[in-house]
Amino acid sequence: MCYAIIQAESKQAGQSVFRRGLLNRLQQEYQAREQLRARSPQGWVCYVTFICNIFDYLRVNNMPMMALVNPVYDCLFRLAQPDSLSEEEEVDCLVLQLHRVGEQLEKMNRQRMDELFVLIRDGFLLPTSLSSLAQLLLLEIIEFRAAGWKTTPAAHKYYYSEVSD
């Protein structure tokens, strides 16, 4: 919806007031992200989902917005911390967003993606309070990236065999 508004505004007025306002609001929430997470875990997950969607859809010269690369990475790094990995909703968000924007983010900054996956790997290998679902999700995203950001037929069968088509 934001993308449609930005496109319409750009065509009609040749301006980007909405986009500027949206990015300013994202920046405000980003700066207060720890408070948001403490106040409302669901709000935090929604914010991460939203900023990843904006990164995925808003383009400048057919490229993702460079200004969002580090904030998106920072949010994903926060989701990969041990206290977040013990919360299934945050693990689910981390994995879903990596499925959505992981490949694009890696193209923008491979070193940070490598560092993020070190955290994810360590979180998987050194489980303190990980649920079996969280372990499964982390293993799946590790394999997904290792397979070039694609799900192999064998992985699909293994991870999704219980899901009806």
PDB file of C-alpha atoms in Angstrom:
ATOM      1  CA  MET A   1       0.000   0.000   0.000  1.00  0.00           C
ATOM      2  CA  CYS A   2       2.840   2.385   0.866  1.00  0.00           C
ATOM      3  CA  TYR A   3       4.501   1.552  -2.447  1.00  0.00           C
ATOM      4  CA  ALA A   4       1.280   2.407  -4.336  1.00  0.00           C
ATOM      5  CA  ILE A   5       0.948   5.735  -2.492  1.00  0.00           C
ATOM      6  CA  ILE A   6       4.576   6.628  -3.195  1.00  0.00           C
ATOM      7  CA  GLN A   7       4.203   5.747  -6.885  1.00  0.00           C
ATOM      8  CA  ALA A   8       0.980   7.727  -7.240  1.00  0.00           C
ATOM      9  CA  GLU A   9       2.426  10.749  -5.430  1.00  0.00           C
ATOM     10  CA  SER A  10       5.540  10.681  -7.580  1.00  0.00           C
ATOM     11  CA  LYS A  11       3.529  10.543 -10.821  1.00  0.00           C
ATOM     12  CA  GLN A  12       0.970  13.174  -9.846  1.00  0.00           C
ATOM     13  CA  ALA A  13       3.012  15.680  -7.903  1.00  0.00           C
ATOM     14  CA  GLY A  14       6.595  14.803  -8.754  1.00  0.00           C
ATOM     15  CA  GLN A  15       7.319  14.840  -5.036  1.00  0.00           C
ATOM     16  CA  SER A  16       7.991  12.285  -2.356  1.00  0.00           C
ATOM     17  CA  VAL A  17       6.445  13.824   0.761  1.00  0.00           C
ATOM     18  CA  PHE A  18       4.850  10.547   1.828  1.00  0.00           C
ATOM     19  CA  ARG A  19       8.089   8.606   1.298  1.00  0.00           C
ATOM     20  CA  ARG A  20      10.069  11.161   3.270  1.00  0.00           C
ATOM     21  CA  GLY A  21       7.524  11.047   6.101  1.00  0.00           C
ATOM     22  CA  LEU A  22       7.488   7.256   6.061  1.00  0.00           C
ATOM     23  CA  LEU A  23      11.285   7.025   6.211  1.00  0.00           C
ATOM     24  CA  ASN A  24      11.434   9.602   9.014  1.00  0.00           C
ATOM     25  CA  ARG A  25       8.871   7.611  11.009  1.00  0.00           C
ATOM     26  CA  LEU A  26      10.777   4.367  10.401  1.00  0.00           C
ATOM     27  CA  GLN A  27      13.929   6.107  11.648  1.00  0.00           C
ATOM     28  CA  GLN A  28      12.168   7.316  14.818  1.00  0.00           C
ATOM     29  CA  GLU A  29      10.917   3.822  15.602  1.00  0.00           C
ATOM     30  CA  TYR A  30      14.320   2.364  14.746  1.00  0.00           C
ATOM     31  CA  GLN A  31      16.042   4.653  17.240  1.00  0.00           C
ATOM     32  CA  ALA A  32      13.619   3.486  19.959  1.00  0.00           C
ATOM     33  CA  ARG A  33      13.608  -0.182  18.930  1.00  0.00           C
ATOM     34  CA  GLU A  34      14.714  -1.587  22.296  1.00  0.00           C
ATOM     35  CA  GLN A  35      11.966   0.317  24.066  1.00  0.00           C
ATOM     36  CA  LEU A  36       9.452  -0.903  21.484  1.00  0.00           C
ATOM     37  CA  ARG A  37      10.566  -4.504  21.989  1.00  0.00           C
ATOM     38  CA  ALA A  38      10.325  -4.168  25.790  1.00  0.00           C
ATOM     39  CA  ARG A  39       6.927  -2.456  25.621  1.00  0.00           C
ATOM     40  CA  SER A  40       5.322  -4.611  22.944  1.00  0.00           C
ATOM     41  CA  PRO A  41       6.950  -7.775  21.563  1.00  0.00           C
ATOM     42  CA  GLN A  42       4.186  -7.996  18.938  1.00  0.00           C
ATOM     43  CA  GLY A  43       4.755  -4.358  17.980  1.00  0.00           C
ATOM     44  CA  TRP A  44       8.473  -5.084  17.626  1.00  0.00           C
ATOM     45  CA  VAL A  45       7.830  -8.041  15.335  1.00  0.00           C
ATOM     46  CA  CYS A  46       5.408  -5.923  13.283  1.00  0.00           C
ATOM     47  CA  TYR A  47       7.992  -3.145  12.999  1.00  0.00           C
ATOM     48  CA  VAL A  48      10.677  -5.560  11.763  1.00  0.00           C
ATOM     49  CA  THR A  49       8.231  -7.035   9.263  1.00  0.00           C
ATOM     50  CA  PHE A  50       7.273  -3.561   8.063  1.00  0.00           C
ATOM     51  CA  ILE A  51      10.821  -2.237   7.658  1.00  0.00           C
ATOM     52  CA  CYS A  52      11.777  -5.421   5.772  1.00  0.00           C
ATOM     53  CA  ASN A  53       8.765  -4.987   3.480  1.00  0.00           C
ATOM     54  CA  ILE A  54       9.711  -1.372   2.824  1.00  0.00           C
ATOM     55  CA  PHE A  55      13.282  -2.505   2.060  1.00  0.00           C
ATOM     56  CA  ASP A  56      11.899  -5.178  -0.275  1.00  0.00           C
ATOM     57  CA  TYR A  57       9.482  -2.941  -2.200  1.00  0.00           C
ATOM     58  CA  LEU A  58      10.884   0.597  -2.256  1.00  0.00           C
ATOM     59  CA  ARG A  59      13.519   1.029  -4.941  1.00  0.00           C
ATOM     60  CA  VAL A  60      15.863   3.750  -6.066  1.00  0.00           C
ATOM     61  CA  ASN A  61      17.165   3.152  -9.593  1.00  0.00           C
ATOM     62  CA  ASN A  62      15.821  -0.406  -9.344  1.00  0.00           C
ATOM     63  CA  MET A  63      17.972  -1.107  -6.258  1.00  0.00           C
ATOM     64  CA  PRO A  64      16.930  -1.439  -2.610  1.00  0.00           C
ATOM     65  CA  MET A  65      17.334   1.746  -0.588  1.00  0.00           C
ATOM     66  CA  MET A  66      20.871   1.827   0.772  1.00  0.00           C
ATOM     67  CA  ALA A  67      19.684   3.868   3.753  1.00  0.00           C
ATOM     68  CA  LEU A  68      17.680   0.861   4.974  1.00  0.00           C
ATOM     69  CA  VAL A  69      20.412  -1.798   4.679  1.00  0.00           C
ATOM     70  CA  ASN A  70      22.026  -1.255   8.077  1.00  0.00           C
ATOM     71  CA  PRO A  71      18.771  -0.683   9.996  1.00  0.00           C
ATOM     72  CA  VAL A  72      17.321  -3.895   8.546  1.00  0.00           C
ATOM     73  CA  TYR A  73      20.502  -5.771   9.427  1.00  0.00           C
ATOM     74  CA  ASP A  74      20.446  -4.307  12.946  1.00  0.00           C
ATOM     75  CA  CYS A  75      16.859  -5.478  13.447  1.00  0.00           C
ATOM     76  CA  LEU A  76      17.720  -8.977  12.218  1.00  0.00           C
ATOM     77  CA  PHE A  77      20.801  -9.057  14.456  1.00  0.00           C
ATOM     78  CA  ARG A  78      18.561  -8.171  17.403  1.00  0.00           C
ATOM     79  CA  LEU A  79      16.251 -11.055  16.510  1.00  0.00           C
ATOM     80  CA  ALA A  80      19.272 -13.404  16.482  1.00  0.00           C
ATOM     81  CA  GLN A  81      20.271 -12.595  20.077  1.00  0.00           C
ATOM     82  CA  PRO A  82      19.835 -15.405  22.651  1.00  0.00           C
ATOM     83  CA  ASP A  83      16.928 -13.726  24.467  1.00  0.00           C
ATOM     84  CA  SER A  84      15.081 -13.263  21.158  1.00  0.00           C
ATOM     85  CA  LEU A  85      15.796 -16.808  20.022  1.00  0.00           C
ATOM     86  CA  SER A  86      13.956 -18.067  23.093  1.00  0.00           C
ATOM     87  CA  GLU A  87      10.790 -16.362  21.791  1.00  0.00           C
ATOM     88  CA  GLU A  88       9.149 -18.342  18.978  1.00  0.00           C
ATOM     89  CA  GLU A  89       7.440 -15.259  17.543  1.00  0.00           C
ATOM     90  CA  GLU A  90      10.795 -13.514  17.140  1.00  0.00           C
ATOM     91  CA  VAL A  91      12.452 -16.608  15.635  1.00  0.00           C
ATOM     92  CA  ASP A  92       9.560 -16.938  13.205  1.00  0.00           C
ATOM     93  CA  CYS A  93       9.940 -13.268  12.256  1.00  0.00           C
ATOM     94  CA  LEU A  94      13.708 -13.644  11.771  1.00  0.00           C
ATOM     95  CA  VAL A  95      13.295 -16.646   9.492  1.00  0.00           C
ATOM     96  CA  LEU A  96      10.408 -15.160   7.496  1.00  0.00           C
ATOM     97  CA  GLN A  97      12.301 -11.917   6.895  1.00  0.00           C
ATOM     98  CA  LEU A  98      15.456 -13.749   5.859  1.00  0.00           C
ATOM     99  CA  HIS A  99      13.378 -15.720   3.365  1.00  0.00           C
ATOM    100  CA  ARG A 100      11.990 -12.430   2.055  1.00  0.00           C
ATOM    101  CA  VAL A 101      15.047 -10.150   1.965  1.00  0.00           C
ATOM    102  CA  GLY A 102      18.067 -12.266   2.884  1.00  0.00           C
ATOM    103  CA  GLU A 103      19.403 -12.670  -0.629  1.00  0.00           C
ATOM    104  CA  GLN A 104      19.046  -8.935  -1.378  1.00  0.00           C
ATOM    105  CA  LEU A 105      20.703  -8.002   1.917  1.00  0.00           C
ATOM    106  CA  GLU A 106      23.573 -10.374   1.269  1.00  0.00           C
ATOM    107  CA  LYS A 107      24.205  -8.717  -2.101  1.00  0.00           C
ATOM    108  CA  MET A 108      24.373  -5.351  -0.355  1.00  0.00           C
ATOM    109  CA  ASN A 109      26.704  -6.460   2.465  1.00  0.00           C
ATOM    110  CA  ARG A 110      27.915 -10.070   2.522  1.00  0.00           C
ATOM    111  CA  GLN A 111      30.142  -9.593   5.573  1.00  0.00           C
ATOM    112  CA  ARG A 112      27.197  -8.586   7.766  1.00  0.00           C
ATOM    113  CA  MET A 113      25.187 -11.555   6.492  1.00  0.00           C
ATOM    114  CA  ASP A 114      28.084 -13.849   7.381  1.00  0.00           C
ATOM    115  CA  GLU A 115      28.164 -12.324  10.872  1.00  0.00           C
ATOM    116  CA  LEU A 116      24.397 -12.718  11.229  1.00  0.00           C
ATOM    117  CA  PHE A 117      24.588 -16.385  10.297  1.00  0.00           C
ATOM    118  CA  VAL A 118      27.372 -16.944  12.827  1.00  0.00           C
ATOM    119  CA  LEU A 119      24.898 -15.720  15.462  1.00  0.00           C
ATOM    120  CA  ILE A 120      22.134 -17.904  14.056  1.00  0.00           C
ATOM    121  CA  ARG A 121      24.428 -20.940  13.923  1.00  0.00           C
ATOM    122  CA  ASP A 122      25.603 -20.367  17.474  1.00  0.00           C
ATOM    123  CA  GLY A 123      22.023 -19.921  18.609  1.00  0.00           C
ATOM    124  CA  PHE A 124      21.134 -23.224  16.988  1.00  0.00           C
ATOM    125  CA  LEU A 125      24.171 -25.143  18.279  1.00  0.00           C
ATOM    126  CA  LEU A 126      24.159 -23.753  21.800  1.00  0.00           C
ATOM    127  CA  PRO A 127      20.480 -23.944  22.672  1.00  0.00           C
ATOM    128  CA  THR A 128      19.679 -22.872  26.166  1.00  0.00           C
ATOM    129  CA  SER A 129      15.946 -22.391  25.980  1.00  0.00           C
ATOM    130  CA  LEU A 130      15.157 -23.011  22.315  1.00  0.00           C
ATOM    131  CA  SER A 131      11.933 -24.779  21.529  1.00  0.00           C
ATOM    132  CA  SER A 132      11.996 -27.609  19.024  1.00  0.00           C
ATOM    133  CA  LEU A 133      10.129 -25.360  16.568  1.00  0.00           C
ATOM    134  CA  ALA A 134      12.755 -22.617  16.962  1.00  0.00           C
ATOM    135  CA  GLN A 135      15.527 -25.177  16.368  1.00  0.00           C
ATOM    136  CA  LEU A 136      13.744 -26.435  13.252  1.00  0.00           C
ATOM    137  CA  LEU A 137      13.255 -22.905  11.894  1.00  0.00           C
ATOM    138  CA  LEU A 138      16.899 -21.966  12.491  1.00  0.00           C
ATOM    139  CA  LEU A 139      18.167 -25.135  10.854  1.00  0.00           C
ATOM    140  CA  GLU A 140      15.886 -24.545   7.891  1.00  0.00           C
ATOM    141  CA  ILE A 141      17.139 -20.980   7.308  1.00  0.00           C
ATOM    142  CA  ILE A 142      20.768 -22.111   7.631  1.00  0.00           C
ATOM    143  CA  GLU A 143      20.153 -24.743   4.948  1.00  0.00           C
ATOM    144  CA  PHE A 144      18.163 -22.271   2.838  1.00  0.00           C
ATOM    145  CA  ARG A 145      21.096 -19.862   2.670  1.00  0.00           C
ATOM    146  CA  ALA A 146      23.614 -22.677   2.137  1.00  0.00           C
ATOM    147  CA  ALA A 147      21.571 -23.775  -0.892  1.00  0.00           C
ATOM    148  CA  GLY A 148      21.867 -20.322  -2.486  1.00  0.00           C
ATOM    149  CA  TRP A 149      18.674 -18.877  -0.965  1.00  0.00           C
ATOM    150  CA  LYS A 150      16.592 -21.671  -2.435  1.00  0.00           C
ATOM    151  CA  THR A 151      14.731 -24.599  -0.910  1.00  0.00           C
ATOM    152  CA  THR A 152      15.945 -27.885  -2.327  1.00  0.00           C
ATOM    153  CA  PRO A 153      13.346 -30.597  -2.976  1.00  0.00           C
ATOM    154  CA  ALA A 154      14.851 -32.709  -0.182  1.00  0.00           C
ATOM    155  CA  ALA A 155      14.728 -29.799   2.272  1.00  0.00           C
ATOM    156  CA  HIS A 156      11.155 -29.001   1.285  1.00  0.00           C
ATOM    157  CA  LYS A 157      10.123 -32.584   1.924  1.00  0.00           C
ATOM    158  CA  TYR A 158      11.947 -32.657   5.269  1.00  0.00           C
ATOM    159  CA  TYR A 159      10.696 -29.331   6.637  1.00  0.00           C
ATOM    160  CA  TYR A 160       7.242 -29.224   5.144  1.00  0.00           C
ATOM    161  CA  SER A 161       6.149 -32.862   4.954  1.00  0.00           C
ATOM    162  CA  GLU A 162       3.637 -32.314   7.763  1.00  0.00           C
ATOM    163  CA  VAL A 163       2.085 -29.306   6.034  1.00  0.00           C
ATOM    164  CA  SER A 164      -0.845 -30.201   3.816  1.00  0.00           C
ATOM    165  CA  ASP A 165      -0.853 -28.730   0.310  1.00  0.00           C
TER     166      ASP A 165
END
